[in-house]
């Protein structure tokens, strides 16, 4: 699952580019891919200090495909997260990237946590998170029998994926679209 130094080496760097993206994590790769999809005539290079893409946060996270519950309503993060959910799943499906839409429970384990749980629920609703619902202990026990608490929010469209694998797919697409992947190229300033 790795795109490694077989990408363009330092000896073959062209003299100039229209755009240079710094960082071979999911954000840099997605940015480079989108730029090339929108502007295919541009010369683009992506610089990554490691010899493989996705070696930092991208490859070391929980793998959650978030539905948009946690972000401040009206924020760009909230908007992009909610819109990006379906786009992400479509991308995974189109490229046969293993993923699971397993849902997520957010559980209040005591009465004292119900106020925070309600605030999260309202935030999710305000953000347009699809099919968000409350569950009683009997209901969420059917989803996760080892979980206990007084109430839960259920987000059925939250899922999991290997974001490092997604990063490798993005990197291949950047190259297929004519971008240069310059691995082992650290940027000093």
Tab-separated table of C-alpha atoms in Angstrom:
chain	number	residue	atom	x	y	z
A	1	UNK	CA	0.000	0.000	0.000
A	2	UNK	CA	2.823	2.397	-0.521
A	3	UNK	CA	3.964	4.681	-3.253
A	4	UNK	CA	7.695	4.867	-2.701
A	5	UNK	CA	10.792	6.456	-4.162
A	6	UNK	CA	10.232	4.964	-7.590
A	7	UNK	CA	8.526	8.311	-8.221
A	8	UNK	CA	10.531	11.105	-9.839
A	9	UNK	CA	13.996	11.442	-8.363
A	10	UNK	CA	15.888	14.644	-7.586
A	11	UNK	CA	17.944	14.270	-10.768
A	12	UNK	CA	14.889	14.631	-13.022
A	13	UNK	CA	13.208	17.700	-11.520
A	14	UNK	CA	12.094	20.069	-14.275
A	15	UNK	CA	13.196	23.686	-13.903
A	16	UNK	CA	9.746	25.060	-13.075
A	17	UNK	CA	6.150	24.268	-12.203
A	18	UNK	CA	2.936	26.224	-12.202
A	19	UNK	CA	2.029	24.836	-8.780
A	20	UNK	CA	4.021	23.064	-6.085
A	21	UNK	CA	2.148	21.299	-3.287
A	22	UNK	CA	4.164	20.652	-0.135
A	23	UNK	CA	3.226	17.507	1.782
A	24	UNK	CA	2.274	14.006	0.746
A	25	UNK	CA	-0.439	13.433	3.318
A	26	UNK	CA	-4.123	13.122	2.507
A	27	UNK	CA	-4.659	16.906	2.363
A	28	UNK	CA	-1.710	17.622	0.061
A	29	UNK	CA	-2.541	14.677	-2.190
A	30	UNK	CA	-6.233	15.556	-2.393
A	31	UNK	CA	-5.312	19.160	-3.190
A	32	UNK	CA	-2.884	18.137	-5.948
A	33	UNK	CA	-5.423	15.702	-7.413
A	34	UNK	CA	-8.213	18.286	-7.453
A	35	UNK	CA	-5.992	20.972	-9.008
A	36	UNK	CA	-5.038	18.594	-11.829
A	37	UNK	CA	-8.636	17.490	-12.360
A	38	UNK	CA	-9.743	21.122	-12.674
A	39	UNK	CA	-6.692	22.455	-14.533
A	40	UNK	CA	-5.104	19.573	-16.460
A	41	UNK	CA	-2.710	21.797	-18.417
A	42	UNK	CA	-0.885	22.994	-15.290
A	43	UNK	CA	2.542	21.590	-14.416
A	44	UNK	CA	2.303	20.389	-10.827
A	45	UNK	CA	4.800	18.886	-8.422
A	46	UNK	CA	4.076	17.442	-5.001
A	47	UNK	CA	7.016	17.479	-2.580
A	48	UNK	CA	7.149	14.980	0.291
A	49	UNK	CA	10.055	14.706	2.719
A	50	UNK	CA	9.519	10.973	3.322
A	51	UNK	CA	10.188	8.227	0.787
A	52	UNK	CA	6.478	7.238	0.811
A	53	UNK	CA	3.226	9.168	0.948
A	54	UNK	CA	0.950	9.190	3.981
A	55	UNK	CA	3.660	8.484	6.552
A	56	UNK	CA	2.534	10.886	9.277
A	57	UNK	CA	-0.996	11.730	10.464
A	58	UNK	CA	-2.645	10.223	7.374
A	59	UNK	CA	-1.225	6.779	8.065
A	60	UNK	CA	-1.524	6.939	11.852
A	61	UNK	CA	-5.098	7.948	12.560
A	62	UNK	CA	-8.209	6.066	13.681
A	63	UNK	CA	-9.454	5.579	10.117
A	64	UNK	CA	-12.834	7.154	10.823
A	65	UNK	CA	-14.935	8.559	7.993
A	66	UNK	CA	-16.660	11.306	9.979
A	67	UNK	CA	-20.280	12.313	9.441
A	68	UNK	CA	-19.927	15.910	10.718
A	69	UNK	CA	-21.248	15.800	14.277
A	70	UNK	CA	-18.440	17.582	16.106
A	71	UNK	CA	-17.863	20.736	14.058
A	72	UNK	CA	-19.317	24.169	14.799
A	73	UNK	CA	-22.539	24.636	12.791
A	74	UNK	CA	-22.084	26.923	9.809
A	75	UNK	CA	-18.313	26.419	9.743
A	76	UNK	CA	-16.475	25.403	6.612
A	77	UNK	CA	-15.265	22.248	8.396
A	78	UNK	CA	-18.859	21.236	9.140
A	79	UNK	CA	-20.003	21.910	5.575
A	80	UNK	CA	-17.101	20.060	3.959
A	81	UNK	CA	-17.319	17.110	6.340
A	82	UNK	CA	-21.025	16.540	5.661
A	83	UNK	CA	-20.599	16.982	1.891
A	84	UNK	CA	-17.410	14.924	1.847
A	85	UNK	CA	-18.986	11.877	3.479
A	86	UNK	CA	-20.904	10.756	0.378
A	87	UNK	CA	-18.080	11.839	-1.942
A	88	UNK	CA	-15.637	9.728	0.073
A	89	UNK	CA	-17.832	6.630	-0.024
A	90	UNK	CA	-18.369	7.047	-3.781
A	91	UNK	CA	-14.600	7.338	-4.289
A	92	UNK	CA	-13.951	4.198	-2.205
A	93	UNK	CA	-16.615	2.245	-4.083
A	94	UNK	CA	-15.421	3.360	-7.538
A	95	UNK	CA	-11.861	2.250	-6.743
A	96	UNK	CA	-12.669	-0.858	-4.721
A	97	UNK	CA	-11.040	0.577	-1.599
A	98	UNK	CA	-12.071	-1.542	1.384
A	99	UNK	CA	-14.214	0.400	3.833
A	100	UNK	CA	-17.094	-0.198	6.179
A	101	UNK	CA	-20.108	1.967	6.948
A	102	UNK	CA	-20.411	0.652	10.482
A	103	UNK	CA	-22.057	3.561	12.249
A	104	UNK	CA	-20.995	5.199	15.467
A	105	UNK	CA	-22.400	5.424	18.961
A	106	UNK	CA	-21.666	8.429	21.163
A	107	UNK	CA	-22.722	7.346	24.648
A	108	UNK	CA	-23.540	9.319	27.781
A	109	UNK	CA	-22.440	7.041	30.602
A	110	UNK	CA	-24.143	9.119	33.300
A	111	UNK	CA	-26.948	11.646	33.702
A	112	UNK	CA	-24.289	14.353	34.089
A	113	UNK	CA	-23.161	13.791	30.479
A	114	UNK	CA	-26.637	14.212	28.956
A	115	UNK	CA	-26.294	17.987	28.514
A	116	UNK	CA	-23.103	17.500	26.450
A	117	UNK	CA	-24.726	14.668	24.492
A	118	UNK	CA	-27.711	16.901	23.670
A	119	UNK	CA	-25.365	19.676	22.509
A	120	UNK	CA	-23.593	17.219	20.187
A	121	UNK	CA	-26.916	15.996	18.827
A	122	UNK	CA	-28.079	19.568	18.130
A	123	UNK	CA	-24.749	20.318	16.483
A	124	UNK	CA	-25.088	17.271	14.222
A	125	UNK	CA	-28.660	18.178	13.280
A	126	UNK	CA	-27.644	21.782	12.560
A	127	UNK	CA	-24.839	20.481	10.333
A	128	UNK	CA	-27.224	18.286	8.330
A	129	UNK	CA	-25.811	14.935	9.472
A	130	UNK	CA	-28.069	12.300	7.905
A	131	UNK	CA	-30.238	9.967	9.983
A	132	UNK	CA	-28.828	10.991	13.354
A	133	UNK	CA	-30.924	9.586	16.206
A	134	UNK	CA	-31.048	9.064	19.935
A	135	UNK	CA	-30.979	5.535	21.306
A	136	UNK	CA	-32.025	4.150	24.648
A	137	UNK	CA	-29.774	1.661	26.469
A	138	UNK	CA	-31.891	-1.214	25.134
A	139	UNK	CA	-31.565	0.114	21.573
A	140	UNK	CA	-27.833	0.727	21.613
A	141	UNK	CA	-27.224	-2.637	23.258
A	142	UNK	CA	-28.418	-4.182	19.977
A	143	UNK	CA	-25.684	-2.249	18.140
A	144	UNK	CA	-22.979	-2.823	20.759
A	145	UNK	CA	-23.886	-5.299	23.513
A	146	UNK	CA	-20.776	-4.501	25.590
A	147	UNK	CA	-21.644	-0.807	25.872
A	148	UNK	CA	-23.450	0.683	28.857
A	149	UNK	CA	-24.835	4.129	29.487
A	150	UNK	CA	-27.986	6.179	29.881
A	151	UNK	CA	-28.493	7.407	26.286
A	152	UNK	CA	-26.606	7.469	22.994
A	153	UNK	CA	-26.504	9.261	19.700
A	154	UNK	CA	-26.362	6.914	16.725
A	155	UNK	CA	-24.721	8.092	13.511
A	156	UNK	CA	-25.389	5.266	11.019
A	157	UNK	CA	-23.299	6.712	8.173
A	158	UNK	CA	-20.019	7.082	10.062
A	159	UNK	CA	-17.502	4.538	8.798
A	160	UNK	CA	-13.920	3.372	8.675
A	161	UNK	CA	-11.259	3.225	5.975
A	162	UNK	CA	-7.493	2.963	5.711
A	163	UNK	CA	-6.647	6.600	4.902
A	164	UNK	CA	-3.068	5.573	4.091
A	165	UNK	CA	-4.433	3.387	1.294
A	166	UNK	CA	-6.634	6.249	0.089
A	167	UNK	CA	-3.517	8.447	0.031
A	168	UNK	CA	-1.757	5.917	-2.215
A	169	UNK	CA	-4.719	5.969	-4.611
A	170	UNK	CA	-4.608	9.778	-4.679
A	171	UNK	CA	-0.840	9.674	-5.344
A	172	UNK	CA	-1.284	7.304	-8.296
A	173	UNK	CA	-3.980	9.578	-9.703
A	174	UNK	CA	-1.754	12.639	-9.350
A	175	UNK	CA	0.874	10.844	-11.423
A	176	UNK	CA	-1.685	9.595	-13.965
A	177	UNK	CA	-2.929	13.173	-14.338
A	178	UNK	CA	0.617	14.309	-15.164
A	179	UNK	CA	1.769	15.520	-11.754
A	180	UNK	CA	5.264	14.793	-10.481
A	181	UNK	CA	5.574	13.093	-7.088
A	182	UNK	CA	8.897	14.200	-5.638
A	183	UNK	CA	9.488	11.947	-2.653
A	184	UNK	CA	12.417	12.331	-0.264
A	185	UNK	CA	12.311	16.086	-0.944
A	186	UNK	CA	12.197	18.082	2.261
A	187	UNK	CA	11.300	21.761	2.108
A	188	UNK	CA	13.393	23.918	4.430
A	189	UNK	CA	11.471	27.176	4.290
